[in-house]
Amino acid sequence: MNNKKGNGSAYYNEHVFVKIEWGHKRVCIHDIVFLEAQQNYCAIHLLKGNEKKRMMVTVPMCEVLEDLDPDLFVRIHRSFVVNIEHINVIAGYMVEMDNGKDINIGREYRNNLEDMFVFIGSRKRVKENRHKADCL
C-alpha cells in the first residue's frame, strides 16, 4: 500500500520513521530543516519549536532524499539538502536556515533553488518580465 501524498503519480509521506538505537522514531517532514551528507551517513537536522536535534542514519543522503517530497526538499550543495519551508534568507551563494545555520549554495545547484521561489524586486525578475513583454 502506498500512502504517500503529492503531485501526479509520486506520493510522499508527511512523516517518516528514522532508525534510532532501540527502534524507529516518528519524524514529521516539516520539522526537518536540512540534511547533511557525512560520507556514507546522513545527518538529519530537525527543529521543533525552539528545540534543535540531529539524528544520524547509516545511509547516504541521496537515499534519504529519495523518500522526501521534491516540492519541499532541494539539493543546494553536494553535501546539503534543505527544506524550503525553513529558509529565512537567500543572499548570494548562501542560505540562512530557521535554526541559524548558514549553508553555502553550490554554483550548479543555484538555479534549482531560485526556480522554487518568486523574487520580488530583483533584477532577474525585471529582466524576465521584459523578455516576456518582448515575446508578446
C-alpha positions as MATLAB code, in Angstrom:
seq = 'MNNKKGNGSAYYNEHVFVKIEWGHKRVCIHDIVFLEAQQNYCAIHLLKGNEKKRMMVTVPMCEVLEDLDPDLFVRIHRSFVVNIEHINVIAGYMVEMDNGKDINIGREYRNNLEDMFVFIGSRKRVKENRHKADCL';
ca = [
       0.000    0.000    0.000;
       1.412    3.387   -0.994;
       0.172    6.025    1.451;
       2.388    8.863    0.328;
       0.855   12.143   -0.841;
       1.909   14.575   -3.537;
       1.569   15.544   -7.206;
       0.865   13.188  -10.091;
       1.984    9.605   -9.653;
       4.560   10.420   -6.959;
       3.259   10.458   -3.380;
       5.161   11.469   -0.250;
       4.509   10.845    3.445;
       4.015   13.639    5.976;
       6.003   11.540    8.462;
       8.948    9.198    8.227;
      10.390    6.778   10.753;
      14.099    7.277   11.427;
      16.256    4.484   12.881;
      17.418    5.099   16.441;
      19.309    2.794   18.845;
      16.287    0.788   20.002;
      13.758    1.193   17.176;
      12.426    3.851   14.812;
      11.416    7.404   15.787;
       8.483    9.085   14.019;
       9.532   12.435   12.480;
       7.332   14.993   10.721;
       8.976   16.013    7.433;
       8.085   19.645    8.155;
      10.399   19.517   11.215;
      13.377   18.560    9.033;
      15.443   21.712    8.443;
      18.191   20.166    6.335;
      20.110   17.003    5.530;
      23.895   16.889    5.674;
      25.984   14.250    3.923;
      28.788   12.801    6.021;
      30.437   10.155    3.847;
      28.082    7.129    3.923;
      25.995    8.640    6.726;
      23.344   11.325    6.692;
      22.724   13.831    9.478;
      19.076   14.893    9.701;
      18.819   18.305   11.367;
      15.440   18.981   12.998;
      13.735   21.980   14.556;
      10.530   21.560   16.551;
       9.559   24.750   18.328;
      12.844   26.017   19.787;
      14.330   22.548   20.150;
      17.154   21.627   17.765;
      18.009   17.959   17.202;
      20.342   15.988   14.986;
      19.764   12.368   14.041;
      22.350   10.248   12.242;
      21.354    7.467    9.866;
      23.620    4.910    8.255;
      22.504    5.537    4.686;
      23.801    8.096    2.177;
      21.978   11.425    1.870;
      20.873   10.618   -1.685;
      18.898    7.615   -0.404;
      17.198    9.680    2.300;
      16.308   12.321   -0.294;
      14.503    9.720   -2.449;
      11.802    9.388    0.237;
      11.214   13.140    0.691;
       8.908   15.442   -1.276;
      10.869   17.254   -4.049;
       8.441   20.186   -3.724;
       9.819   20.744   -0.192;
      13.390   19.492   -0.320;
      16.022   20.792   -2.714;
      19.694   19.977   -3.023;
      21.728   23.186   -2.779;
      25.206   21.725   -2.377;
      26.941   18.414   -2.849;
      26.643   17.879    0.916;
      23.356   19.633    1.747;
      19.638   19.300    1.053;
      17.350   21.942    2.581;
      13.670   22.113    3.383;
      12.492   25.287    1.626;
       9.971   25.911    4.436;
      12.927   26.619    6.757;
      14.854   29.084    4.568;
      14.917   32.591    6.091;
      17.311   34.407    3.760;
      18.920   33.745    0.386;
      21.907   36.029   -0.129;
      24.294   35.422   -2.997;
      25.579   31.876   -2.638;
      24.333   31.404    0.930;
      21.078   30.460    2.655;
      20.241   31.138    6.274;
      18.052   28.488    7.852;
      15.490   28.781   10.696;
      17.874   27.079   13.106;
      20.565   29.736   12.474;
      22.739   27.598   10.206;
      24.279   29.308    7.154;
      24.759   26.926    4.222;
      26.682   27.603    1.017;
      24.849   27.146   -2.280;
      26.875   25.291   -4.904;
      27.030   27.037   -8.300;
      25.489   24.089  -10.108;
      22.540   23.999   -7.660;
      21.695   27.730   -7.509;
      19.205   27.739  -10.425;
      17.281   24.790   -8.949;
      16.812   26.747   -5.731;
      15.887   30.026   -7.426;
      13.278   28.279   -9.596;
      11.351   27.285   -6.434;
      10.676   30.900   -5.363;
       9.311   34.208   -6.588;
      11.779   37.053   -6.019;
      10.054   40.427   -5.734;
      12.173   43.459   -6.558;
      15.089   41.523   -8.019;
      16.783   42.483  -11.269;
      16.415   38.937  -12.565;
      12.615   39.203  -12.373;
      12.655   42.596  -14.155;
      14.774   41.138  -16.971;
      12.456   38.113  -17.287;
       9.363   40.355  -17.469;
      10.981   42.491  -20.193;
      11.788   39.341  -22.130;
       8.173   38.136  -21.797;
       6.869   41.528  -22.976;
       9.197   41.418  -25.999;
       7.795   37.991  -26.903;
       4.182   39.187  -26.940;
];
